[in-house]
mmCIF file with all atom_site columns, C-alpha atoms and ligand atoms in Angstrom:
data_model
loop_
_atom_site.group_PDB
_atom_site.id
_atom_site.type_symbol
_atom_site.label_atom_id
_atom_site.label_alt_id
_atom_site.label_comp_id
_atom_site.label_asym_id
_atom_site.label_entity_id
_atom_site.label_seq_id
_atom_site.pdbx_PDB_ins_code
_atom_site.Cartn_x
_atom_site.Cartn_y
_atom_site.Cartn_z
_atom_site.occupancy
_atom_site.B_iso_or_equiv
_atom_site.pdbx_formal_charge
_atom_site.auth_seq_id
_atom_site.auth_comp_id
_atom_site.auth_asym_id
_atom_site.auth_atom_id
_atom_site.pdbx_PDB_model_num
ATOM   1   C CA . MET A 1 1   ? 19.041 -1.008  -5.054  1.00 98.00 ? 837  MET A CA 1
ATOM   2   C CA . LYS A 1 2   ? 17.494 2.468   -4.734  1.00 98.00 ? 838  LYS A CA 1
ATOM   3   C CA . PHE A 1 3   ? 13.741 2.819   -4.183  1.00 98.00 ? 839  PHE A CA 1
ATOM   4   C CA . PHE A 1 4   ? 11.840 5.568   -5.970  1.00 98.00 ? 840  PHE A CA 1
ATOM   5   C CA . ALA A 1 5   ? 8.070  6.122   -5.494  1.00 98.00 ? 841  ALA A CA 1
ATOM   6   C CA . ASP A 1 6   ? 6.147  6.012   -8.769  1.00 98.00 ? 842  ASP A CA 1
ATOM   7   C CA . THR A 1 7   ? 3.427  8.516   -8.018  1.00 98.00 ? 843  THR A CA 1
ATOM   8   C CA . ALA A 1 8   ? 2.478  12.224  -8.030  1.00 98.00 ? 844  ALA A CA 1
ATOM   9   C CA . GLU A 1 9   ? 0.406  11.900  -4.819  1.00 98.00 ? 845  GLU A CA 1
ATOM   10  C CA . THR A 1 10  ? 2.332  14.074  -2.349  1.00 98.00 ? 846  THR A CA 1
ATOM   11  C CA . GLU A 1 11  ? 0.751  12.670  0.822   1.00 97.00 ? 847  GLU A CA 1
ATOM   12  C CA . GLU A 1 12  ? 1.836  9.147   -0.152  1.00 97.00 ? 848  GLU A CA 1
ATOM   13  C CA . ILE A 1 13  ? 5.331  10.432  -0.924  1.00 98.00 ? 849  ILE A CA 1
ATOM   14  C CA . ARG A 1 14  ? 5.469  12.216  2.449   1.00 97.00 ? 850  ARG A CA 1
ATOM   15  C CA . GLU A 1 15  ? 4.434  9.037   4.264   1.00 96.00 ? 851  GLU A CA 1
ATOM   16  C CA . LEU A 1 16  ? 7.128  6.977   2.511   1.00 96.00 ? 852  LEU A CA 1
ATOM   17  C CA . ALA A 1 17  ? 9.769  9.668   2.948   1.00 96.00 ? 853  ALA A CA 1
ATOM   18  C CA . ASP A 1 18  ? 9.084  9.650   6.711   1.00 96.00 ? 854  ASP A CA 1
ATOM   19  C CA . VAL A 1 19  ? 10.196 5.988   6.833   1.00 94.00 ? 855  VAL A CA 1
ATOM   20  C CA . GLY A 1 20  ? 13.551 7.054   5.365   1.00 93.00 ? 856  GLY A CA 1
ATOM   21  C CA . LEU A 1 21  ? 13.525 4.508   2.543   1.00 87.00 ? 857  LEU A CA 1
ATOM   22  C CA . LEU A 1 22  ? 12.780 6.879   -0.351  1.00 96.00 ? 858  LEU A CA 1
ATOM   23  C CA . ASP A 1 23  ? 15.657 7.728   -2.740  1.00 98.00 ? 859  ASP A CA 1
ATOM   24  C CA . GLY A 1 24  ? 13.591 9.604   -5.321  1.00 98.00 ? 860  GLY A CA 1
ATOM   25  C CA . VAL A 1 25  ? 10.262 9.903   -7.168  1.00 98.00 ? 861  VAL A CA 1
ATOM   26  C CA . THR A 1 26  ? 9.123  9.346   -10.724 1.00 98.00 ? 862  THR A CA 1
ATOM   27  C CA . THR A 1 27  ? 6.073  10.920  -12.297 1.00 98.00 ? 863  THR A CA 1
ATOM   28  C CA . ASN A 1 28  ? 4.687  10.816  -15.847 1.00 98.00 ? 864  ASN A CA 1
ATOM   29  C CA . PRO A 1 29  ? 1.830  12.691  -17.562 1.00 98.00 ? 865  PRO A CA 1
ATOM   30  C CA . SER A 1 30  ? -0.701 9.981   -16.632 1.00 98.00 ? 866  SER A CA 1
ATOM   31  C CA . LEU A 1 31  ? 0.283  10.093  -12.939 1.00 98.00 ? 867  LEU A CA 1
ATOM   32  C CA . VAL A 1 32  ? 0.144  13.902  -12.898 1.00 98.00 ? 868  VAL A CA 1
ATOM   33  C CA . ALA A 1 33  ? -3.290 13.828  -14.584 1.00 98.00 ? 869  ALA A CA 1
ATOM   34  C CA . LYS A 1 34  ? -4.461 11.326  -11.956 1.00 98.00 ? 870  LYS A CA 1
ATOM   35  C CA . SER A 1 35  ? -3.326 13.684  -9.164  1.00 97.00 ? 871  SER A CA 1
ATOM   36  C CA . GLY A 1 36  ? -5.563 16.447  -10.512 1.00 97.00 ? 872  GLY A CA 1
ATOM   37  C CA . ARG A 1 37  ? -2.892 18.975  -9.595  1.00 97.00 ? 873  ARG A CA 1
ATOM   38  C CA . ASP A 1 38  ? -0.979 21.661  -11.504 1.00 98.00 ? 874  ASP A CA 1
ATOM   39  C CA . PHE A 1 39  ? 2.068  19.924  -12.966 1.00 98.00 ? 875  PHE A CA 1
ATOM   40  C CA . LYS A 1 40  ? 4.779  22.397  -11.985 1.00 98.00 ? 876  LYS A CA 1
ATOM   41  C CA . GLU A 1 41  ? 3.251  22.998  -8.534  1.00 98.00 ? 877  GLU A CA 1
ATOM   42  C CA . VAL A 1 42  ? 3.190  19.283  -7.728  1.00 98.00 ? 878  VAL A CA 1
ATOM   43  C CA . ILE A 1 43  ? 6.760  18.765  -8.969  1.00 98.00 ? 879  ILE A CA 1
ATOM   44  C CA . LYS A 1 44  ? 7.920  21.684  -6.826  1.00 98.00 ? 880  LYS A CA 1
ATOM   45  C CA . GLU A 1 45  ? 6.144  20.221  -3.772  1.00 98.00 ? 881  GLU A CA 1
ATOM   46  C CA . ILE A 1 46  ? 7.641  16.759  -4.389  1.00 98.00 ? 882  ILE A CA 1
ATOM   47  C CA . CYS A 1 47  ? 11.130 18.279  -4.701  1.00 98.00 ? 883  CYS A CA 1
ATOM   48  C CA . GLY A 1 48  ? 10.633 19.807  -1.285  1.00 97.00 ? 884  GLY A CA 1
ATOM   49  C CA . ILE A 1 49  ? 9.750  16.398  0.202   1.00 98.00 ? 885  ILE A CA 1
ATOM   50  C CA . VAL A 1 50  ? 12.594 14.265  -1.216  1.00 98.00 ? 886  VAL A CA 1
ATOM   51  C CA . GLU A 1 51  ? 16.229 15.254  -1.870  1.00 97.00 ? 887  GLU A CA 1
ATOM   52  C CA . GLY A 1 52  ? 16.753 12.572  -4.487  1.00 98.00 ? 888  GLY A CA 1
ATOM   53  C CA . PRO A 1 53  ? 15.951 12.715  -8.220  1.00 98.00 ? 889  PRO A CA 1
ATOM   54  C CA . VAL A 1 54  ? 12.352 13.671  -9.091  1.00 98.00 ? 890  VAL A CA 1
ATOM   55  C CA . SER A 1 55  ? 11.392 12.775  -12.648 1.00 98.00 ? 891  SER A CA 1
ATOM   56  C CA . ALA A 1 56  ? 9.212  15.253  -14.568 1.00 98.00 ? 892  ALA A CA 1
ATOM   57  C CA . GLU A 1 57  ? 8.319  14.305  -18.118 1.00 98.00 ? 893  GLU A CA 1
ATOM   58  C CA . VAL A 1 58  ? 8.290  16.649  -21.109 1.00 98.00 ? 894  VAL A CA 1
ATOM   59  C CA . THR A 1 59  ? 5.279  16.538  -23.413 1.00 98.00 ? 895  THR A CA 1
ATOM   60  C CA . ALA A 1 60  ? 6.844  17.965  -26.583 1.00 98.00 ? 896  ALA A CA 1
ATOM   61  C CA . THR A 1 61  ? 7.811  15.362  -29.157 1.00 98.00 ? 897  THR A CA 1
ATOM   62  C CA . ASP A 1 62  ? 10.408 17.329  -31.142 1.00 98.00 ? 898  ASP A CA 1
ATOM   63  C CA . THR A 1 63  ? 14.002 17.776  -29.964 1.00 98.00 ? 899  THR A CA 1
ATOM   64  C CA . ASN A 1 64  ? 13.938 21.539  -29.579 1.00 98.00 ? 900  ASN A CA 1
ATOM   65  C CA . GLY A 1 65  ? 10.600 21.463  -27.801 1.00 98.00 ? 901  GLY A CA 1
ATOM   66  C CA . MET A 1 66  ? 11.859 18.794  -25.395 1.00 98.00 ? 902  MET A CA 1
ATOM   67  C CA . ILE A 1 67  ? 14.982 20.804  -24.700 1.00 98.00 ? 903  ILE A CA 1
ATOM   68  C CA . SER A 1 68  ? 13.014 23.985  -24.043 1.00 98.00 ? 904  SER A CA 1
ATOM   69  C CA . GLU A 1 69  ? 10.498 22.213  -21.762 1.00 98.00 ? 905  GLU A CA 1
ATOM   70  C CA . GLY A 1 70  ? 13.307 20.321  -20.040 1.00 98.00 ? 906  GLY A CA 1
ATOM   71  C CA . LYS A 1 71  ? 15.273 23.470  -19.248 1.00 98.00 ? 907  LYS A CA 1
ATOM   72  C CA . HIS A 1 72  ? 12.070 25.142  -18.017 1.00 98.00 ? 908  HIS A CA 1
ATOM   73  C CA . LEU A 1 73  ? 11.211 22.199  -15.724 1.00 98.00 ? 909  LEU A CA 1
ATOM   74  C CA . ALA A 1 74  ? 14.804 21.910  -14.484 1.00 98.00 ? 910  ALA A CA 1
ATOM   75  C CA . GLU A 1 75  ? 14.525 25.473  -13.107 1.00 98.00 ? 911  GLU A CA 1
ATOM   76  C CA . ILE A 1 76  ? 11.963 24.208  -10.556 1.00 98.00 ? 912  ILE A CA 1
ATOM   77  C CA . SER A 1 77  ? 14.632 22.500  -8.430  1.00 98.00 ? 913  SER A CA 1
ATOM   78  C CA . SER A 1 78  ? 18.153 21.059  -8.678  1.00 97.00 ? 914  SER A CA 1
ATOM   79  C CA . ASN A 1 79  ? 16.846 17.535  -8.096  1.00 98.00 ? 915  ASN A CA 1
ATOM   80  C CA . VAL A 1 80  ? 14.407 17.639  -11.064 1.00 98.00 ? 916  VAL A CA 1
ATOM   81  C CA . THR A 1 81  ? 15.272 14.884  -13.552 1.00 98.00 ? 917  THR A CA 1
ATOM   82  C CA . ILE A 1 82  ? 13.836 15.386  -17.049 1.00 98.00 ? 918  ILE A CA 1
ATOM   83  C CA . LYS A 1 83  ? 11.981 12.455  -18.549 1.00 98.00 ? 919  LYS A CA 1
ATOM   84  C CA . VAL A 1 84  ? 12.091 12.109  -22.317 1.00 98.00 ? 920  VAL A CA 1
ATOM   85  C CA . PRO A 1 85  ? 10.676 9.238   -24.405 1.00 98.00 ? 921  PRO A CA 1
ATOM   86  C CA . LEU A 1 86  ? 12.962 6.745   -26.161 1.00 98.00 ? 922  LEU A CA 1
ATOM   87  C CA . THR A 1 87  ? 12.681 8.237   -29.622 1.00 98.00 ? 923  THR A CA 1
ATOM   88  C CA . TRP A 1 88  ? 15.351 9.818   -31.954 1.00 98.00 ? 924  TRP A CA 1
ATOM   89  C CA . ASP A 1 89  ? 14.160 13.231  -30.846 1.00 98.00 ? 925  ASP A CA 1
ATOM   90  C CA . GLY A 1 90  ? 14.215 12.119  -27.235 1.00 98.00 ? 926  GLY A CA 1
ATOM   91  C CA . LEU A 1 91  ? 17.767 10.830  -27.552 1.00 98.00 ? 927  LEU A CA 1
ATOM   92  C CA . LYS A 1 92  ? 18.943 14.085  -29.150 1.00 98.00 ? 928  LYS A CA 1
ATOM   93  C CA . ALA A 1 93  ? 17.252 16.072  -26.376 1.00 98.00 ? 929  ALA A CA 1
ATOM   94  C CA . CYS A 1 94  ? 18.801 13.736  -23.803 1.00 98.00 ? 930  CYS A CA 1
ATOM   95  C CA . ARG A 1 95  ? 22.317 14.418  -25.093 1.00 98.00 ? 931  ARG A CA 1
ATOM   96  C CA . ALA A 1 96  ? 21.761 18.212  -25.140 1.00 98.00 ? 932  ALA A CA 1
ATOM   97  C CA . LEU A 1 97  ? 20.227 18.314  -21.649 1.00 98.00 ? 933  LEU A CA 1
ATOM   98  C CA . THR A 1 98  ? 22.838 16.043  -20.025 1.00 98.00 ? 934  THR A CA 1
ATOM   99  C CA . GLN A 1 99  ? 25.674 17.975  -21.672 1.00 98.00 ? 935  GLN A CA 1
ATOM   100 C CA . GLY A 1 100 ? 24.118 21.080  -20.089 1.00 97.00 ? 936  GLY A CA 1
ATOM   101 C CA . GLY A 1 101 ? 24.243 19.441  -16.647 1.00 97.00 ? 937  GLY A CA 1
ATOM   102 C CA . THR A 1 102 ? 20.604 18.318  -16.342 1.00 98.00 ? 938  THR A CA 1
ATOM   103 C CA . MET A 1 103 ? 19.763 14.785  -15.170 1.00 98.00 ? 939  MET A CA 1
ATOM   104 C CA . VAL A 1 104 ? 17.727 12.858  -17.771 1.00 98.00 ? 940  VAL A CA 1
ATOM   105 C CA . ASN A 1 105 ? 15.587 9.759   -17.393 1.00 99.00 ? 941  ASN A CA 1
ATOM   106 C CA . VAL A 1 106 ? 14.932 8.178   -20.794 1.00 99.00 ? 942  VAL A CA 1
ATOM   107 C CA . THR A 1 107 ? 11.570 6.459   -20.456 1.00 98.00 ? 943  THR A CA 1
ATOM   108 C CA . LEU A 1 108 ? 9.351  3.963   -22.334 1.00 98.00 ? 944  LEU A CA 1
ATOM   109 C CA . CYS A 1 109 ? 12.244 1.579   -22.929 1.00 98.00 ? 945  CYS A CA 1
ATOM   110 C CA . PHE A 1 110 ? 11.176 -1.902  -24.144 1.00 98.00 ? 946  PHE A CA 1
ATOM   111 C CA . ASN A 1 111 ? 14.266 -3.627  -25.533 1.00 98.00 ? 947  ASN A CA 1
ATOM   112 C CA . ALA A 1 112 ? 18.003 -3.873  -24.993 1.00 98.00 ? 948  ALA A CA 1
ATOM   113 C CA . ASN A 1 113 ? 18.979 -1.964  -28.172 1.00 98.00 ? 949  ASN A CA 1
ATOM   114 C CA . GLN A 1 114 ? 16.841 0.978   -27.069 1.00 98.00 ? 950  GLN A CA 1
ATOM   115 C CA . ALA A 1 115 ? 18.602 0.836   -23.675 1.00 98.00 ? 951  ALA A CA 1
ATOM   116 C CA . LEU A 1 116 ? 22.029 0.817   -25.384 1.00 98.00 ? 952  LEU A CA 1
ATOM   117 C CA . LEU A 1 117 ? 21.077 3.918   -27.372 1.00 98.00 ? 953  LEU A CA 1
ATOM   118 C CA . ALA A 1 118 ? 19.886 5.685   -24.203 1.00 98.00 ? 954  ALA A CA 1
ATOM   119 C CA . ALA A 1 119 ? 23.215 5.012   -22.519 1.00 98.00 ? 955  ALA A CA 1
ATOM   120 C CA . LYS A 1 120 ? 25.126 6.269   -25.546 1.00 98.00 ? 956  LYS A CA 1
ATOM   121 C CA . ALA A 1 121 ? 23.003 9.429   -25.462 1.00 98.00 ? 957  ALA A CA 1
ATOM   122 C CA . GLY A 1 122 ? 24.312 10.042  -21.927 1.00 98.00 ? 958  GLY A CA 1
ATOM   123 C CA . ALA A 1 123 ? 21.114 9.208   -20.027 1.00 98.00 ? 959  ALA A CA 1
ATOM   124 C CA . THR A 1 124 ? 21.378 9.436   -16.248 1.00 98.00 ? 960  THR A CA 1
ATOM   125 C CA . PHE A 1 125 ? 18.642 6.835   -15.931 1.00 99.00 ? 961  PHE A CA 1
ATOM   126 C CA . VAL A 1 126 ? 16.788 4.603   -18.427 1.00 99.00 ? 962  VAL A CA 1
ATOM   127 C CA . SER A 1 127 ? 13.326 3.212   -17.570 1.00 99.00 ? 963  SER A CA 1
ATOM   128 C CA . PRO A 1 128 ? 12.498 -0.290  -18.862 1.00 98.00 ? 964  PRO A CA 1
ATOM   129 C CA . PHE A 1 129 ? 8.782  -0.918  -18.421 1.00 98.00 ? 965  PHE A CA 1
ATOM   130 C CA . ILE A 1 130 ? 8.638  -4.435  -16.931 1.00 98.00 ? 966  ILE A CA 1
ATOM   131 C CA . GLY A 1 131 ? 4.916  -4.675  -16.396 1.00 98.00 ? 967  GLY A CA 1
ATOM   132 C CA . ARG A 1 132 ? 3.917  -3.565  -19.882 1.00 98.00 ? 968  ARG A CA 1
ATOM   133 C CA . LEU A 1 133 ? 6.173  -6.208  -21.440 1.00 98.00 ? 969  LEU A CA 1
ATOM   134 C CA . ASP A 1 134 ? 4.626  -8.837  -19.164 1.00 98.00 ? 970  ASP A CA 1
ATOM   135 C CA . ASP A 1 135 ? 1.192  -7.522  -20.203 1.00 98.00 ? 971  ASP A CA 1
ATOM   136 C CA . ILE A 1 136 ? 1.848  -8.606  -23.820 1.00 98.00 ? 972  ILE A CA 1
ATOM   137 C CA . GLY A 1 137 ? 3.301  -12.007 -22.864 1.00 98.00 ? 973  GLY A CA 1
ATOM   138 C CA . LEU A 1 138 ? 6.981  -11.028 -23.026 1.00 98.00 ? 974  LEU A CA 1
ATOM   139 C CA . ASP A 1 139 ? 9.429  -11.254 -20.103 1.00 97.00 ? 975  ASP A CA 1
ATOM   140 C CA . GLY A 1 140 ? 10.100 -7.827  -18.594 1.00 97.00 ? 976  GLY A CA 1
ATOM   141 C CA . MET A 1 141 ? 12.714 -9.174  -16.234 1.00 98.00 ? 977  MET A CA 1
ATOM   142 C CA . GLU A 1 142 ? 14.708 -10.653 -19.123 1.00 98.00 ? 978  GLU A CA 1
ATOM   143 C CA . LEU A 1 143 ? 15.122 -7.086  -20.383 1.00 98.00 ? 979  LEU A CA 1
ATOM   144 C CA . ILE A 1 144 ? 16.631 -6.003  -17.049 1.00 98.00 ? 980  ILE A CA 1
ATOM   145 C CA . GLU A 1 145 ? 19.059 -8.969  -17.242 1.00 98.00 ? 981  GLU A CA 1
ATOM   146 C CA . GLU A 1 146 ? 20.060 -8.090  -20.820 1.00 98.00 ? 982  GLU A CA 1
ATOM   147 C CA . MET A 1 147 ? 20.563 -4.427  -19.982 1.00 98.00 ? 983  MET A CA 1
ATOM   148 C CA . ARG A 1 148 ? 22.707 -5.269  -16.957 1.00 98.00 ? 984  ARG A CA 1
ATOM   149 C CA . GLU A 1 149 ? 24.927 -7.526  -19.079 1.00 98.00 ? 985  GLU A CA 1
ATOM   150 C CA . ILE A 1 150 ? 25.356 -4.907  -21.828 1.00 98.00 ? 986  ILE A CA 1
ATOM   151 C CA . TYR A 1 151 ? 25.928 -2.001  -19.455 1.00 98.00 ? 987  TYR A CA 1
ATOM   152 C CA . ASP A 1 152 ? 28.498 -4.028  -17.485 1.00 98.00 ? 988  ASP A CA 1
ATOM   153 C CA . ASN A 1 153 ? 30.252 -5.155  -20.686 1.00 98.00 ? 989  ASN A CA 1
ATOM   154 C CA . TYR A 1 154 ? 31.096 -1.575  -21.507 1.00 98.00 ? 990  TYR A CA 1
ATOM   155 C CA . GLU A 1 155 ? 31.042 -0.022  -18.011 1.00 98.00 ? 991  GLU A CA 1
ATOM   156 C CA . LEU A 1 156 ? 28.193 2.247   -19.077 1.00 98.00 ? 992  LEU A CA 1
ATOM   157 C CA . LYS A 1 157 ? 27.185 4.605   -16.272 1.00 97.00 ? 993  LYS A CA 1
ATOM   158 C CA . THR A 1 158 ? 23.508 4.989   -17.075 1.00 98.00 ? 994  THR A CA 1
ATOM   159 C CA . GLU A 1 159 ? 21.447 3.634   -14.195 1.00 98.00 ? 995  GLU A CA 1
ATOM   160 C CA . ILE A 1 160 ? 18.822 0.963   -14.878 1.00 99.00 ? 996  ILE A CA 1
ATOM   161 C CA . LEU A 1 161 ? 15.578 2.289   -13.373 1.00 99.00 ? 997  LEU A CA 1
ATOM   162 C CA . ALA A 1 162 ? 13.116 -0.633  -13.361 1.00 98.00 ? 998  ALA A CA 1
ATOM   163 C CA . ALA A 1 163 ? 9.644  0.788   -13.994 1.00 98.00 ? 999  ALA A CA 1
ATOM   164 C CA . SER A 1 164 ? 6.061  -0.337  -14.623 1.00 98.00 ? 1000 SER A CA 1
ATOM   165 C CA . ILE A 1 165 ? 6.451  -2.455  -11.501 1.00 98.00 ? 1001 ILE A CA 1
ATOM   166 C CA . ARG A 1 166 ? 3.272  -4.178  -10.419 1.00 98.00 ? 1002 ARG A CA 1
ATOM   167 C CA . SER A 1 167 ? 4.215  -6.611  -7.649  1.00 98.00 ? 1003 SER A CA 1
ATOM   168 C CA . ALA A 1 168 ? 6.625  -7.430  -4.822  1.00 98.00 ? 1004 ALA A CA 1
ATOM   169 C CA . ASN A 1 169 ? 8.103  -10.135 -7.048  1.00 98.00 ? 1005 ASN A CA 1
ATOM   170 C CA . HIS A 1 170 ? 8.929  -7.508  -9.657  1.00 98.00 ? 1006 HIS A CA 1
ATOM   171 C CA . VAL A 1 171 ? 10.912 -5.680  -6.966  1.00 98.00 ? 1007 VAL A CA 1
ATOM   172 C CA . LYS A 1 172 ? 12.747 -8.856  -5.833  1.00 98.00 ? 1008 LYS A CA 1
ATOM   173 C CA . TYR A 1 173 ? 13.633 -10.055 -9.327  1.00 98.00 ? 1009 TYR A CA 1
ATOM   174 C CA . ALA A 1 174 ? 14.676 -6.558  -10.445 1.00 98.00 ? 1010 ALA A CA 1
ATOM   175 C CA . ALA A 1 175 ? 17.094 -6.470  -7.473  1.00 98.00 ? 1011 ALA A CA 1
ATOM   176 C CA . MET A 1 176 ? 18.388 -9.971  -8.297  1.00 98.00 ? 1012 MET A CA 1
ATOM   177 C CA . ALA A 1 177 ? 18.906 -8.926  -11.913 1.00 98.00 ? 1013 ALA A CA 1
ATOM   178 C CA . GLY A 1 178 ? 20.942 -5.939  -10.803 1.00 98.00 ? 1014 GLY A CA 1
ATOM   179 C CA . ALA A 1 179 ? 18.697 -2.961  -11.468 1.00 98.00 ? 1015 ALA A CA 1
ATOM   180 C CA . ASP A 1 180 ? 20.140 0.191   -9.924  1.00 98.00 ? 1016 ASP A CA 1
ATOM   181 C CA . VAL A 1 181 ? 16.719 1.591   -9.038  1.00 98.00 ? 1017 VAL A CA 1
ATOM   182 C CA . ALA A 1 182 ? 13.155 0.330   -8.810  1.00 98.00 ? 1018 ALA A CA 1
ATOM   183 C CA . THR A 1 183 ? 10.381 2.929   -9.101  1.00 98.00 ? 1019 THR A CA 1
ATOM   184 C CA . VAL A 1 184 ? 7.459  1.377   -7.232  1.00 98.00 ? 1020 VAL A CA 1
ATOM   185 C CA . PRO A 1 185 ? 3.818  2.323   -6.746  1.00 98.00 ? 1021 PRO A CA 1
ATOM   186 C CA . PRO A 1 186 ? 3.338  3.260   -3.030  1.00 97.00 ? 1022 PRO A CA 1
ATOM   187 C CA . ALA A 1 187 ? 0.944  0.342   -2.394  1.00 97.00 ? 1023 ALA A CA 1
ATOM   188 C CA . VAL A 1 188 ? 3.502  -2.169  -3.659  1.00 98.00 ? 1024 VAL A CA 1
ATOM   189 C CA . LEU A 1 189 ? 6.324  -0.442  -1.768  1.00 97.00 ? 1025 LEU A CA 1
ATOM   190 C CA . LYS A 1 190 ? 4.343  -0.630  1.483   1.00 96.00 ? 1026 LYS A CA 1
ATOM   191 C CA . SER A 1 191 ? 3.471  -4.323  0.858   1.00 97.00 ? 1027 SER A CA 1
ATOM   192 C CA . LEU A 1 192 ? 7.180  -5.268  0.857   1.00 97.00 ? 1028 LEU A CA 1
ATOM   193 C CA . VAL A 1 193 ? 7.372  -5.146  4.652   1.00 96.00 ? 1029 VAL A CA 1
ATOM   194 C CA . LYS A 1 194 ? 4.464  -7.551  5.206   1.00 97.00 ? 1030 LYS A CA 1
ATOM   195 C CA . HIS A 1 195 ? 4.772  -11.245 6.046   1.00 98.00 ? 1031 HIS A CA 1
ATOM   196 C CA . PRO A 1 196 ? 2.187  -13.246 8.051   1.00 98.00 ? 1032 PRO A CA 1
ATOM   197 C CA . LEU A 1 197 ? 4.906  -15.120 9.945   1.00 98.00 ? 1033 LEU A CA 1
ATOM   198 C CA . THR A 1 198 ? 6.450  -11.824 11.056  1.00 98.00 ? 1034 THR A CA 1
ATOM   199 C CA . ASP A 1 199 ? 3.068  -10.715 12.476  1.00 98.00 ? 1035 ASP A CA 1
ATOM   200 C CA . LYS A 1 200 ? 2.495  -14.133 14.049  1.00 98.00 ? 1036 LYS A CA 1
ATOM   201 C CA . GLY A 1 201 ? 5.975  -14.275 15.553  1.00 98.00 ? 1037 GLY A CA 1
ATOM   202 C CA . LEU A 1 202 ? 5.703  -10.781 17.013  1.00 98.00 ? 1038 LEU A CA 1
ATOM   203 C CA . ASP A 1 203 ? 2.318  -11.592 18.559  1.00 98.00 ? 1039 ASP A CA 1
ATOM   204 C CA . ALA A 1 204 ? 3.822  -14.658 20.174  1.00 98.00 ? 1040 ALA A CA 1
ATOM   205 C CA . PHE A 1 205 ? 6.874  -12.761 21.494  1.00 98.00 ? 1041 PHE A CA 1
ATOM   206 C CA . LEU A 1 206 ? 4.663  -10.071 23.056  1.00 98.00 ? 1042 LEU A CA 1
ATOM   207 C CA . SER A 1 207 ? 2.249  -12.631 24.514  1.00 98.00 ? 1043 SER A CA 1
ATOM   208 C CA . ASP A 1 208 ? 5.086  -14.504 26.194  1.00 98.00 ? 1044 ASP A CA 1
ATOM   209 C CA . TRP A 1 209 ? 6.701  -11.259 27.354  1.00 98.00 ? 1045 TRP A CA 1
ATOM   210 C CA . LYS A 1 210 ? 3.409  -10.090 28.917  1.00 98.00 ? 1046 LYS A CA 1
ATOM   211 C CA . LYS A 1 211 ? 3.377  -13.295 31.020  1.00 98.00 ? 1047 LYS A CA 1
ATOM   212 C CA . THR A 1 212 ? 6.687  -12.256 32.644  1.00 98.00 ? 1048 THR A CA 1
ATOM   213 C CA . GLY A 1 213 ? 5.015  -9.182  34.136  1.00 98.00 ? 1049 GLY A CA 1
ATOM   214 C CA . GLN A 1 214 ? 8.173  -7.223  33.363  1.00 98.00 ? 1050 GLN A CA 1
ATOM   215 C CA . THR A 1 215 ? 8.628  -3.839  31.628  1.00 97.00 ? 1051 THR A CA 1
ATOM   216 C CA . ILE A 1 216 ? 11.717 -2.496  29.960  1.00 98.00 ? 1052 ILE A CA 1
ATOM   217 C CA . MET A 1 217 ? 11.240 1.138   31.037  1.00 97.00 ? 1053 MET A CA 1
HETATM 218 O O1 . LIG B 2 .   ? 7.047  4.819   -14.340 1.00 52.92 ? 1835 LIG B O1 1
HETATM 219 C C1 . LIG B 2 .   ? 6.254  4.216   -15.291 1.00 52.92 ? 1835 LIG B C1 1
HETATM 220 C C2 . LIG B 2 .   ? 5.032  3.638   -14.681 1.00 52.92 ? 1835 LIG B C2 1
HETATM 221 O O2 . LIG B 2 .   ? 4.262  4.668   -14.079 1.00 52.92 ? 1835 LIG B O2 1
HETATM 222 C C3 . LIG B 2 .   ? 4.142  2.941   -15.688 1.00 52.92 ? 1835 LIG B C3 1
HETATM 223 O O3 . LIG B 2 .   ? 3.457  1.966   -14.989 1.00 52.92 ? 1835 LIG B O3 1
HETATM 224 O O4 . LIG B 2 .   ? 1.687  0.263   -14.557 1.00 52.92 ? 1835 LIG B O4 1
HETATM 225 O O5 . LIG B 2 .   ? 1.279  2.202   -16.162 1.00 52.92 ? 1835 LIG B O5 1
HETATM 226 O O6 . LIG B 2 .   ? 2.836  0.349   -16.794 1.00 52.92 ? 1835 LIG B O6 1
HETATM 227 P P1 . LIG B 2 .   ? 2.238  1.159   -15.657 1.00 52.92 ? 1835 LIG B P1 1
#
């Protein structure tokens, strides 16, 4: 499963990229607003940090507006991936942009039929929002499972990009359900490495090693 960072904070992206685990980045208008930065400048900077897909979302809601904005944003860098919402206009813009060679991430996906439409529109990625389904008492992971079954039934190439991830368990279960990508807030991504028994075991190893009085170098 590929890991994308779900943030527009460039220092966090740089830190994660340095570990070598980062396959891409997703942003959205809320994340860009939170960064306080100029949208196109921050996307350009992110594209210089990671080689993988960097999602930049259009804000037009009509097909032609989305296509125009998408083409404009795609000029920033070859790894810019245009995010469009899962609406009829978004699907039409998705088809036009992907036919023109631009990667598209169809976002705000909340059920399997929407995901099927996104794949038929040629989406490179589709973003099911797990956390927001959980927020209203539904099962976000069930959507990932349904999408995986449908996409595999018809060998659809659109990649399932699990989004709205709030916990380490979301990452684990998304991987078990067969998501192609998980876009993860940096704090959650960094938490994946932690386990108290790992820390305890390492302390014990080092304590016992110190007693030998030896050094490796
Ligand atoms: O990529 C979508 C993600 O940023 C939304 O997350 O927590 O606002 O549902 P959240």
